[in-house]
């Protein structure tokens, strides 16, 4: 039985300093499933003190000790993937097969990738007159979102452990159970007490206390750009490191001569995956203006086959969005698109046909969208795709970069050479060519208002390391 009314601090399950809780609602039924405890600044203080004490010894552990620890975590994690998938499905609405394979699988993938990096990473580099040493940054505060809960937890916790850091995790209050299972896994694996701590709570209380805490050396935050700005402001007086992975409005550029059916179909399916709740979703499809009607017809065909329904139901493609607030925001933006004159090709406002409860959004396609329309500018974070026409390649690139965000970009072209050429012009941290998916060993993160840090692989490990230059290290 997962313990939702306590926190994991200093190697033990403990009661909150002040008893307070909130219901966790199943987005498919709109019904509360259980309560989860909410923390306060006093709980943060306890967790930080434990992490500070643990850092004195854990920071000195050997590579071999941390390799053995990650191997143990991975072995235990594998045995609980179905349980993790079920929790994610119930709490944020992902279809159960997708939650088990992709949501739980993403966490395992990052643990395994980090283990591989740790085995090979060079923590010391010899220069002509000095040695550069990479050491753990210290105590890390981690704030993670609800949309890919295990993905974001694992790609922070794994490299922090590998680096020798200690940490306090605040997962989303909308998806607490998978994080609590993760804490149980780390406890069973023998992570030393105080190294990993977990407090559930709200951003304005626990998140703010972590961001401002003088004894936290670094904040790793994933979430909205608005919340990321608040975290950075609160962290500034203590000059702690702040690593952020924030929002996106990613362009999907389809050039003249590309395989239109393949590119459009793949782009729409990617957009609708996870009910559109991915920060790097290809939400702006930019196509040759002369092919708009053809593109819209292909996109409509995909939308019509996309079934929004019970996450545990047979044949469900996408589940609900996470909560009523998100549903209402998406509905308002769909209505705004209609109001501003975009062509509604599929979907629209309201619940899908045959659905009378749950936070379900109709898979929606807008064509003839202008770059200055609201639905072209704002991150919708739901299964809503906008299709924008460009007169030529130059205008397509201009539209792609006309955004305050810069997390991802996608290019489909008649040749790989042309895809490379256009991909190099897109101002984003991740660019995918010809439908090739992300590589977990490559860095993930954004330009501009999509963030300032990198996660995944070697680059993710280095976020948690300080660089020390030692002159005279090799002097006789």
XYZ file of C-alpha atoms in Angstrom:
476
model
C 0.000 0.000 0.000
C 1.519 3.323 -1.085
C 1.770 5.777 1.802
C 0.311 9.041 0.519
C -0.088 10.856 3.836
C 3.593 10.906 4.835
C 6.826 12.203 3.333
C 10.122 10.407 2.812
C 12.752 12.331 4.783
C 16.139 11.162 6.100
C 15.538 7.555 5.123
C 12.133 7.186 6.825
C 8.430 7.856 6.244
C 7.396 10.754 8.467
C 4.260 12.762 9.171
C 4.032 16.333 7.888
C 4.840 19.012 10.469
C 1.350 20.424 9.890
C -1.348 17.994 8.774
C -2.862 19.162 5.503
C -4.000 17.240 2.437
C -5.683 17.535 -0.949
C -7.726 15.074 -3.003
C -6.189 13.395 -6.056
C -8.822 13.280 -8.802
C -9.060 10.681 -11.567
C -9.400 12.824 -14.727
C -11.362 10.094 -16.523
C -14.123 9.994 -13.905
C -13.763 13.407 -12.182
C -13.916 11.520 -8.876
C -11.486 11.824 -5.965
C -9.495 8.613 -5.465
C -7.647 9.415 -2.234
C -5.924 12.216 -0.315
C -2.266 13.161 -0.494
C -0.402 15.090 2.209
C 0.744 18.636 1.488
C 3.962 19.975 2.937
C 5.131 23.324 4.258
C 8.340 25.310 4.740
C 8.910 23.396 8.007
C 8.962 20.085 6.095
C 11.394 21.584 3.576
C 13.681 22.691 6.399
C 13.746 19.122 7.799
C 14.492 17.606 4.395
C 17.219 20.139 3.597
C 18.922 19.533 6.944
C 18.904 15.778 6.253
C 20.286 16.278 2.735
C 22.964 18.656 4.029
C 24.170 16.073 6.556
C 24.104 13.268 3.998
C 26.087 15.305 1.468
C 29.171 15.254 3.716
C 29.592 11.510 3.163
C 27.682 10.747 -0.056
C 29.700 13.328 -1.986
C 32.821 11.292 -1.165
C 31.526 7.926 -2.421
C 33.387 6.278 -5.280
C 32.199 5.822 -8.832
C 31.966 2.094 -8.145
C 29.676 2.613 -5.152
C 27.336 4.842 -7.147
C 27.353 2.408 -10.096
C 26.319 -0.418 -7.739
C 23.571 1.771 -6.284
C 22.109 2.626 -9.704
C 22.244 -1.029 -10.740
C 20.237 -1.971 -7.658
C 17.687 0.785 -8.309
C 17.242 -0.385 -11.907
C 16.697 -4.006 -10.865
C 13.965 -3.035 -8.385
C 12.377 -0.492 -10.744
C 11.893 -3.153 -13.419
C 9.758 -5.178 -11.026
C 7.398 -2.264 -10.353
C 6.843 -0.873 -13.858
C 3.281 -2.152 -14.175
C 2.397 -0.568 -10.837
C 3.990 2.725 -11.913
C 2.134 2.641 -15.241
C -1.202 2.037 -13.519
C -0.610 4.966 -11.153
C 0.279 7.336 -14.003
C -2.765 6.202 -15.996
C -5.144 6.755 -13.083
C -3.716 10.129 -12.045
C -3.017 11.913 -15.337
C -5.157 9.936 -17.787
C -2.637 8.282 -20.116
C -3.963 5.104 -21.808
C -2.779 2.170 -19.697
C -0.614 0.448 -22.372
C 1.079 3.769 -23.144
C 1.569 4.511 -19.424
C 3.198 1.131 -18.806
C 5.405 1.174 -21.887
C 6.275 4.838 -22.476
C 5.642 6.634 -19.177
C 7.162 4.000 -16.876
C 9.608 3.025 -19.623
C 10.981 6.564 -19.865
C 12.034 6.437 -16.221
C 13.823 3.134 -16.732
C 15.487 4.456 -19.882
C 16.993 7.437 -18.050
C 18.225 5.285 -15.171
C 19.964 2.934 -17.615
C 21.386 5.756 -19.738
C 22.782 7.505 -16.645
C 24.360 4.276 -15.431
C 26.148 3.909 -18.754
C 27.378 7.527 -18.599
C 28.623 7.135 -15.021
C 30.693 4.069 -15.898
C 32.637 6.005 -18.550
C 32.612 9.625 -17.391
C 35.946 11.383 -16.780
C 35.652 13.384 -13.559
C 39.223 14.706 -13.889
C 40.984 16.337 -16.835
C 44.699 17.147 -16.910
C 45.772 20.469 -18.443
C 49.381 21.646 -18.953
C 49.675 23.260 -15.504
C 46.584 22.146 -13.626
C 43.904 19.532 -13.163
C 40.210 20.241 -13.688
C 38.063 18.329 -11.209
C 34.311 17.886 -11.513
C 32.599 17.598 -8.133
C 28.957 17.314 -6.999
C 27.182 20.675 -6.858
C 25.654 19.947 -3.438
C 22.045 19.775 -2.210
C 19.569 19.908 -5.100
C 15.910 20.894 -5.005
C 13.890 19.189 -7.749
C 10.432 20.299 -8.885
C 8.782 18.024 -11.441
C 5.534 18.165 -13.473
C 2.570 15.844 -13.985
C 2.686 15.269 -17.749
C 5.625 12.795 -17.887
C 6.129 12.210 -14.152
C 8.648 9.359 -14.151
C 10.532 10.716 -17.136
C 11.205 13.973 -15.311
C 11.892 12.415 -11.923
C 14.377 9.880 -13.295
C 16.225 12.304 -15.558
C 16.896 14.494 -12.503
C 17.380 11.961 -9.688
C 19.567 9.515 -11.643
C 22.280 12.010 -12.679
C 22.184 13.716 -9.274
C 22.887 10.365 -7.601
C 25.569 9.620 -10.190
C 27.234 12.965 -9.461
C 27.229 12.424 -5.681
C 24.573 15.031 -4.872
C 21.814 14.815 -2.277
C 18.296 15.988 -3.064
C 14.759 16.987 -2.162
C 12.056 16.146 -4.711
C 8.702 17.900 -4.957
C 6.621 16.012 -7.517
C 3.335 17.331 -8.870
C 0.405 17.099 -6.489
C -1.670 15.813 -9.430
C 0.498 12.703 -9.923
C 1.962 11.817 -6.513
C 1.722 8.028 -6.478
C 4.371 7.180 -9.078
C 6.815 9.450 -7.210
C 6.024 7.732 -3.912
C 6.628 4.344 -5.539
C 9.948 5.728 -6.797
C 10.848 6.685 -3.203
C 10.041 3.136 -2.091
C 12.312 1.788 -4.842
C 15.219 3.985 -3.718
C 14.682 2.987 -0.088
C 14.678 -0.709 -0.975
C 17.822 -0.222 -3.073
C 19.662 1.067 -0.015
C 20.118 4.732 -0.919
C 21.749 6.159 2.233
C 19.445 8.122 4.511
C 19.165 11.802 3.683
C 20.448 11.392 0.133
C 16.951 11.328 -1.388
C 14.007 13.093 0.243
C 10.448 13.577 -1.039
C 7.864 16.162 -0.005
C 4.489 16.482 -1.686
C 3.037 19.963 -1.785
C 1.993 23.012 -3.751
C 4.316 25.258 -5.746
C 3.547 28.491 -3.848
C 4.368 26.768 -0.561
C 6.858 23.899 -0.936
C 8.252 24.980 -4.318
C 8.775 28.547 -3.134
C 10.420 27.405 0.112
C 12.822 25.201 -1.852
C 13.671 27.951 -4.359
C 14.444 30.429 -1.583
C 16.255 28.053 0.792
C 19.828 29.200 1.557
C 21.059 25.624 2.083
C 19.903 24.356 -1.318
C 22.703 24.775 -3.852
C 20.724 24.143 -7.034
C 17.134 24.010 -8.273
C 16.199 21.772 -11.194
C 12.747 22.766 -12.404
C 10.495 21.424 -15.149
C 7.157 23.120 -15.800
C 5.587 26.199 -17.308
C 7.620 29.245 -18.280
C 5.515 31.370 -15.918
C 6.355 29.145 -12.932
C 9.990 28.883 -14.032
C 10.353 32.654 -13.940
C 8.997 32.704 -10.385
C 11.457 29.980 -9.328
C 14.384 31.916 -10.819
C 13.375 35.147 -9.072
C 13.092 33.400 -5.720
C 16.432 31.647 -6.219
C 18.329 34.793 -7.240
C 19.098 36.199 -3.747
C 20.984 33.041 -2.785
C 22.748 32.847 -6.194
C 21.993 29.150 -6.477
C 22.225 27.362 -9.798
C 18.858 27.155 -11.580
C 18.350 24.623 -14.378
C 15.038 24.909 -16.192
C 13.098 22.959 -18.811
C 10.036 25.037 -19.616
C 7.260 25.498 -22.169
C 7.246 25.131 -25.925
C 5.382 25.932 -29.140
C 7.441 23.772 -31.418
C 7.377 24.123 -35.207
C 7.003 21.136 -37.516
C 8.270 22.324 -40.905
C 7.148 20.204 -43.854
C 8.884 21.313 -47.052
C 7.735 21.015 -50.656
C 8.722 17.612 -52.003
C 8.582 15.798 -48.659
C 6.457 12.661 -48.369
C 3.317 14.575 -47.393
C 1.222 11.643 -46.188
C 4.050 10.291 -44.007
C 5.088 13.675 -42.603
C 1.591 14.962 -41.867
C 0.350 11.667 -40.440
C 3.413 11.325 -38.209
C 3.173 14.950 -37.105
C -0.500 14.696 -36.115
C 0.020 11.414 -34.246
C 2.989 12.883 -32.380
C 0.938 15.976 -31.503
C -1.917 13.897 -30.099
C 0.346 11.534 -28.126
C -0.148 11.907 -24.348
C -3.264 14.004 -25.154
C -0.973 16.763 -26.443
C 0.519 17.211 -22.971
C 4.199 17.254 -23.945
C 6.381 20.363 -23.790
C 8.115 19.411 -27.054
C 4.910 18.539 -28.964
C 5.025 19.576 -32.668
C 2.098 21.942 -32.188
C 2.660 24.275 -35.176
C 2.672 22.464 -38.516
C 4.165 24.765 -41.152
C 3.438 23.640 -44.727
C 3.572 24.992 -48.285
C 0.577 27.355 -48.544
C -0.447 25.835 -51.891
C -0.816 22.407 -50.206
C -2.990 23.599 -47.310
C -6.173 21.787 -48.395
C -4.306 18.542 -49.055
C -2.525 18.729 -45.708
C -5.774 19.525 -43.878
C -7.480 16.500 -45.437
C -4.668 14.153 -44.357
C -4.646 15.647 -40.847
C -8.423 15.315 -40.553
C -8.158 11.631 -41.476
C -5.765 11.050 -38.560
C -7.905 13.060 -36.136
C -11.026 11.125 -37.116
C -9.262 7.847 -36.239
C -7.976 9.167 -32.903
C -10.241 7.862 -30.167
C -10.467 9.791 -26.916
C -11.812 7.525 -24.197
C -11.347 5.483 -21.031
C -7.590 5.053 -20.372
C -8.267 1.384 -19.604
C -10.689 0.905 -22.494
C -9.990 -1.193 -25.577
C -8.872 0.862 -28.568
C -8.405 4.150 -26.705
C -5.841 6.364 -28.445
C -5.785 9.277 -26.019
C -7.179 9.732 -22.540
C -8.367 12.881 -20.769
C -6.215 15.872 -19.933
C -5.020 16.054 -16.351
C -7.586 18.277 -14.613
C -10.497 20.668 -14.983
C -8.290 23.756 -15.039
C -6.333 22.431 -18.023
C -9.566 21.366 -19.763
C -11.089 24.820 -19.378
C -7.926 26.529 -20.636
C -7.871 24.289 -23.737
C -11.577 24.879 -24.406
C -11.044 28.647 -24.211
C -8.184 28.464 -26.712
C -10.186 26.279 -29.122
C -12.989 28.841 -29.003
C -10.432 31.616 -29.502
C -9.171 29.899 -32.655
C -12.700 29.773 -34.069
C -13.334 33.388 -33.052
C -10.126 34.611 -34.744
C -11.042 32.954 -38.033
C -8.966 29.769 -38.246
C -10.596 26.921 -40.199
C -11.806 24.172 -37.869
C -10.981 20.943 -39.717
C -11.646 18.395 -36.956
C -12.748 18.355 -33.336
C -13.711 21.594 -31.658
C -15.087 22.601 -28.261
C -16.883 20.290 -25.862
C -16.577 16.621 -24.982
C -15.971 13.916 -27.598
C -18.989 12.058 -28.927
C -20.273 9.412 -26.528
C -18.460 10.911 -23.510
C -20.453 12.603 -20.742
C -17.857 12.973 -17.982
C -14.120 13.279 -17.589
C -11.709 15.958 -18.780
C -11.681 14.766 -22.391
C -10.778 17.038 -25.291
C -11.846 16.370 -28.851
C -8.770 15.783 -31.076
C -8.742 19.153 -32.847
C -7.161 20.443 -36.065
C -7.111 24.065 -37.235
C -6.039 24.986 -40.783
C -5.403 28.390 -42.415
C -3.903 29.613 -39.150
C -2.059 32.937 -39.244
C 1.210 33.304 -37.288
C -0.240 36.102 -35.155
C -3.345 34.193 -34.025
C -3.562 33.314 -30.332
C -3.565 29.557 -31.031
C -0.337 30.044 -32.985
C 1.375 31.902 -30.150
C 0.254 30.272 -26.890
C 1.144 26.817 -25.614
C -2.220 24.995 -25.566
C -0.965 21.767 -23.936
C -3.756 19.633 -25.295
C -4.581 17.637 -28.466
C -4.900 20.734 -30.661
C -2.808 21.157 -33.819
C -2.517 24.376 -35.823
C -1.524 24.320 -39.503
C 0.152 27.428 -40.925
C 0.896 28.080 -44.590
C 4.248 29.452 -45.817
C 4.910 30.811 -49.320
C 8.435 29.372 -49.467
C 11.211 27.806 -47.434
C 12.506 31.158 -46.202
C 9.109 32.141 -44.820
C 8.707 28.688 -43.238
C 11.941 29.187 -41.279
C 10.910 32.715 -40.312
C 7.558 31.470 -38.969
C 9.276 28.564 -37.175
C 11.523 30.966 -35.262
C 8.797 33.571 -34.622
C 8.090 32.408 -31.066
C 9.361 33.218 -27.576
C 9.977 29.484 -27.126
C 12.760 27.270 -28.448
C 12.453 23.771 -27.050
C 12.088 21.637 -30.185
C 11.730 21.766 -33.953
C 10.880 19.183 -36.593
C 11.753 19.124 -40.303
C 10.550 16.864 -43.116
C 12.188 17.414 -46.500
C 12.650 15.597 -49.821
C 16.291 14.835 -48.935
C 18.282 14.547 -45.725
C 20.628 17.257 -47.022
C 17.740 19.732 -47.281
C 16.421 18.653 -43.858
C 19.862 19.301 -42.313
C 20.092 22.702 -43.993
C 16.718 23.873 -42.674
C 17.153 22.171 -39.291
C 20.332 24.163 -38.671
C 18.327 27.390 -39.078
C 15.765 26.554 -36.390
C 16.516 28.162 -33.027
C 15.694 25.310 -30.684
C 17.509 22.976 -28.322
C 16.267 19.823 -30.047
C 15.657 19.400 -33.785
C 14.306 16.156 -35.234
C 14.829 15.450 -38.936
C 12.726 13.156 -41.132
C 10.701 11.734 -38.237
C 13.671 10.396 -36.245
C 12.829 10.407 -32.485
C 14.931 11.829 -29.662
C 18.091 10.071 -28.505
C 18.376 9.661 -24.707
C 22.159 10.048 -24.872
C 21.820 13.491 -26.518
C 21.023 16.670 -24.548
C 17.399 17.732 -24.009
C 16.541 21.355 -23.266
C 15.592 24.657 -24.821
C 16.591 28.039 -26.150
C 14.930 31.332 -25.214
C 11.925 31.007 -22.861
C 12.002 27.209 -23.073
C 14.752 27.063 -20.476
C 18.476 27.265 -19.834
C 19.710 23.831 -18.783
C 20.197 20.426 -20.378
C 19.084 16.993 -19.272
C 19.741 13.430 -20.468
C 23.009 11.548 -20.992
C 26.406 13.113 -20.275
C 24.953 16.625 -20.465
C 22.423 15.810 -17.751
C 25.155 14.551 -15.428
C 27.195 17.716 -15.936
C 24.281 19.889 -14.737
C 24.929 18.453 -11.261
C 28.708 18.981 -11.253
C 30.807 21.968 -10.216
C 34.073 22.588 -12.081
C 37.215 23.167 -9.972
C 40.577 24.151 -11.441
C 43.531 23.011 -9.296
C 46.783 24.683 -10.362
C 50.004 23.015 -9.254
C 48.246 19.664 -8.729
C 50.979 17.836 -10.596
C 53.887 20.003 -9.486
C 56.994 18.164 -8.258
